[in-house]
């Protein structure tokens, strides 16, 4: 049996992977990829306002957010959900936490990785996550780090769409048609009860990006129809034999 293809999502908070790349996860899971999602925190302090307004305790908020993330991951076909539980607002990784992330990257050996936009003045946890993702990817590629382990190749790091695109300096160069798995993404979003106000917003984002998919695949001259899409910005160049 051949080794399955793998992918790794690095999410600062428990719900980010659902809004920003739930379609990519579900689509690749259906293709046979083993998609691992690593959440550094549950977004318990910064992205759970509704639960705090209801008077929940910190432990209750974390438990609810964990359950929501697990339910969403199940719907999306996530192979493995790893919750680092490092706390949020602010998110901070100690050296040991970073090495745990490096170990995970080496273990998964992802064909591609995904994380947040490189700049996010509204949510510094997000841009910190991407800085840490680049750092961990770099260490995982170093032959001198834990010699004897399988060294990481050069997986692309895709940046998924942030909440207020224009403010983040995020510029997509890849549109992924997620129409075949849209119902799964919508169902996963609806598991995030603490942020019900985002369900319709991210449905509209997917519809807008679908229009960009159509336009960039040929538009009125043979463009492909698409109802829902996700956009990504890639960090590293592609290596090709033909343009
Ligand atoms: Zn977040």
PDB file of N, CA, C and O and ligand atoms in Angstrom, residues 11-17 19-20 41 43 46-47 65 88-89 116 120 123 125-126 160 195, ligand 1:
ATOM      1  N   UNK A  11      -3.505  26.336  12.955  1.00  0.00           N
ATOM      2  CA  UNK A  11      -4.571  27.270  13.281  1.00  0.00           C
ATOM      3  C   UNK A  11      -4.312  27.856  14.670  1.00  0.00           C
ATOM      4  O   UNK A  11      -4.083  27.113  15.625  1.00  0.00           O
ATOM      5  N   UNK A  12      -4.296  29.179  14.772  1.00  0.00           N
ATOM      6  CA  UNK A  12      -4.022  29.815  16.073  1.00  0.00           C
ATOM      7  C   UNK A  12      -5.096  29.472  17.088  1.00  0.00           C
ATOM      8  O   UNK A  12      -4.819  29.217  18.255  1.00  0.00           O
ATOM      9  N   UNK A  13      -6.352  29.477  16.616  1.00  0.00           N
ATOM     10  CA  UNK A  13      -7.497  29.250  17.505  1.00  0.00           C
ATOM     11  C   UNK A  13      -8.349  28.121  16.936  1.00  0.00           C
ATOM     12  O   UNK A  13      -8.223  27.782  15.756  1.00  0.00           O
ATOM     13  N   UNK A  14      -9.231  27.605  17.766  1.00  0.00           N
ATOM     14  CA  UNK A  14      -9.943  26.374  17.392  1.00  0.00           C
ATOM     15  C   UNK A  14     -10.831  26.503  16.159  1.00  0.00           C
ATOM     16  O   UNK A  14     -11.036  25.532  15.450  1.00  0.00           O
ATOM     17  N   UNK A  15     -11.375  27.686  15.905  1.00  0.00           N
ATOM     18  CA  UNK A  15     -12.343  27.774  14.813  1.00  0.00           C
ATOM     19  C   UNK A  15     -11.749  28.246  13.498  1.00  0.00           C
ATOM     20  O   UNK A  15     -12.377  28.115  12.453  1.00  0.00           O
ATOM     21  N   UNK A  16     -10.549  28.777  13.515  1.00  0.00           N
ATOM     22  CA  UNK A  16      -9.996  29.380  12.297  1.00  0.00           C
ATOM     23  C   UNK A  16      -9.993  28.416  11.113  1.00  0.00           C
ATOM     24  O   UNK A  16     -10.304  28.802   9.988  1.00  0.00           O
ATOM     25  N   UNK A  17      -9.624  27.184  11.371  1.00  0.00           N
ATOM     26  CA  UNK A  17      -9.521  26.228  10.249  1.00  0.00           C
ATOM     27  C   UNK A  17     -10.870  25.977   9.583  1.00  0.00           C
ATOM     28  O   UNK A  17     -10.923  25.586   8.417  1.00  0.00           O
ATOM     29  N   UNK A  19     -13.544  28.306   9.183  1.00  0.00           N
ATOM     30  CA  UNK A  19     -13.937  29.410   8.293  1.00  0.00           C
ATOM     31  C   UNK A  19     -13.019  29.514   7.082  1.00  0.00           C
ATOM     32  O   UNK A  19     -13.454  29.776   5.971  1.00  0.00           O
ATOM     33  N   UNK A  20     -11.716  29.375   7.326  1.00  0.00           N
ATOM     34  CA  UNK A  20     -10.714  29.800   6.342  1.00  0.00           C
ATOM     35  C   UNK A  20     -10.266  28.718   5.368  1.00  0.00           C
ATOM     36  O   UNK A  20      -9.804  29.024   4.280  1.00  0.00           O
ATOM     37  N   UNK A  41      -4.591  26.985  20.276  1.00  0.00           N
ATOM     38  CA  UNK A  41      -5.440  27.318  21.428  1.00  0.00           C
ATOM     39  C   UNK A  41      -6.893  27.077  21.020  1.00  0.00           C
ATOM     40  O   UNK A  41      -7.171  26.777  19.865  1.00  0.00           O
ATOM     41  N   UNK A  43      -9.047  29.475  21.320  1.00  0.00           N
ATOM     42  CA  UNK A  43      -9.622  30.804  21.095  1.00  0.00           C
ATOM     43  C   UNK A  43     -10.534  31.153  22.263  1.00  0.00           C
ATOM     44  O   UNK A  43     -11.514  31.884  22.137  1.00  0.00           O
ATOM     45  N   UNK A  46     -10.243  35.115  23.319  1.00  0.00           N
ATOM     46  CA  UNK A  46     -10.427  36.156  22.311  1.00  0.00           C
ATOM     47  C   UNK A  46     -11.523  35.919  21.300  1.00  0.00           C
ATOM     48  O   UNK A  46     -11.979  36.860  20.649  1.00  0.00           O
ATOM     49  N   UNK A  47     -11.937  34.672  21.120  1.00  0.00           N
ATOM     50  CA  UNK A  47     -12.889  34.407  20.038  1.00  0.00           C
ATOM     51  C   UNK A  47     -14.103  33.631  20.553  1.00  0.00           C
ATOM     52  O   UNK A  47     -14.675  32.797  19.859  1.00  0.00           O
ATOM     53  N   UNK A  65     -15.507  24.963  23.280  1.00  0.00           N
ATOM     54  CA  UNK A  65     -14.770  25.230  22.037  1.00  0.00           C
ATOM     55  C   UNK A  65     -14.080  23.974  21.513  1.00  0.00           C
ATOM     56  O   UNK A  65     -14.013  23.740  20.317  1.00  0.00           O
ATOM     57  N   UNK A  88      -4.637  31.762  24.508  1.00  0.00           N
ATOM     58  CA  UNK A  88      -4.691  32.776  23.445  1.00  0.00           C
ATOM     59  C   UNK A  88      -4.731  34.171  24.038  1.00  0.00           C
ATOM     60  O   UNK A  88      -4.844  34.351  25.243  1.00  0.00           O
ATOM     61  N   UNK A  89      -4.630  35.135  23.172  1.00  0.00           N
ATOM     62  CA  UNK A  89      -4.720  36.562  23.536  1.00  0.00           C
ATOM     63  C   UNK A  89      -3.867  36.893  24.743  1.00  0.00           C
ATOM     64  O   UNK A  89      -4.406  37.228  25.799  1.00  0.00           O
ATOM     65  N   UNK A 116      -2.129  31.330   8.731  1.00  0.00           N
ATOM     66  CA  UNK A 116      -2.802  32.632   8.611  1.00  0.00           C
ATOM     67  C   UNK A 116      -2.051  33.605   7.700  1.00  0.00           C
ATOM     68  O   UNK A 116      -0.950  33.320   7.242  1.00  0.00           O
ATOM     69  N   UNK A 120      -1.693  40.931  10.547  1.00  0.00           N
ATOM     70  CA  UNK A 120      -3.060  41.012  11.060  1.00  0.00           C
ATOM     71  C   UNK A 120      -3.077  41.923  12.283  1.00  0.00           C
ATOM     72  O   UNK A 120      -2.871  41.473  13.403  1.00  0.00           O
ATOM     73  N   UNK A 123      -5.540  40.963  15.053  1.00  0.00           N
ATOM     74  CA  UNK A 123      -5.381  39.705  15.770  1.00  0.00           C
ATOM     75  C   UNK A 123      -3.941  39.240  15.623  1.00  0.00           C
ATOM     76  O   UNK A 123      -3.593  38.509  14.699  1.00  0.00           O
ATOM     77  N   UNK A 125      -2.327  37.195  17.269  1.00  0.00           N
ATOM     78  CA  UNK A 125      -2.148  35.733  17.388  1.00  0.00           C
ATOM     79  C   UNK A 125      -2.037  35.109  16.004  1.00  0.00           C
ATOM     80  O   UNK A 125      -1.292  34.146  15.800  1.00  0.00           O
ATOM     81  N   UNK A 126      -2.814  35.644  15.061  1.00  0.00           N
ATOM     82  CA  UNK A 126      -2.829  35.060  13.716  1.00  0.00           C
ATOM     83  C   UNK A 126      -1.480  35.225  13.028  1.00  0.00           C
ATOM     84  O   UNK A 126      -0.915  34.281  12.486  1.00  0.00           O
ATOM     85  N   UNK A 160      -4.286  31.151   4.375  1.00  0.00           N
ATOM     86  CA  UNK A 160      -5.730  31.203   4.118  1.00  0.00           C
ATOM     87  C   UNK A 160      -6.280  32.602   4.366  1.00  0.00           C
ATOM     88  O   UNK A 160      -5.593  33.466   4.925  1.00  0.00           O
ATOM     89  N   UNK A 195     -19.925  31.474  17.392  1.00  0.00           N
ATOM     90  CA  UNK A 195     -19.706  32.533  16.389  1.00  0.00           C
ATOM     91  C   UNK A 195     -20.715  32.417  15.246  1.00  0.00           C
ATOM     92  O   UNK A 195     -20.351  32.474  14.068  1.00  0.00           O
TER      93      UNK A 195
HETATM   94 ZN1  LIG B   1      -8.389  33.134  15.216  1.00  0.00          ZN
END
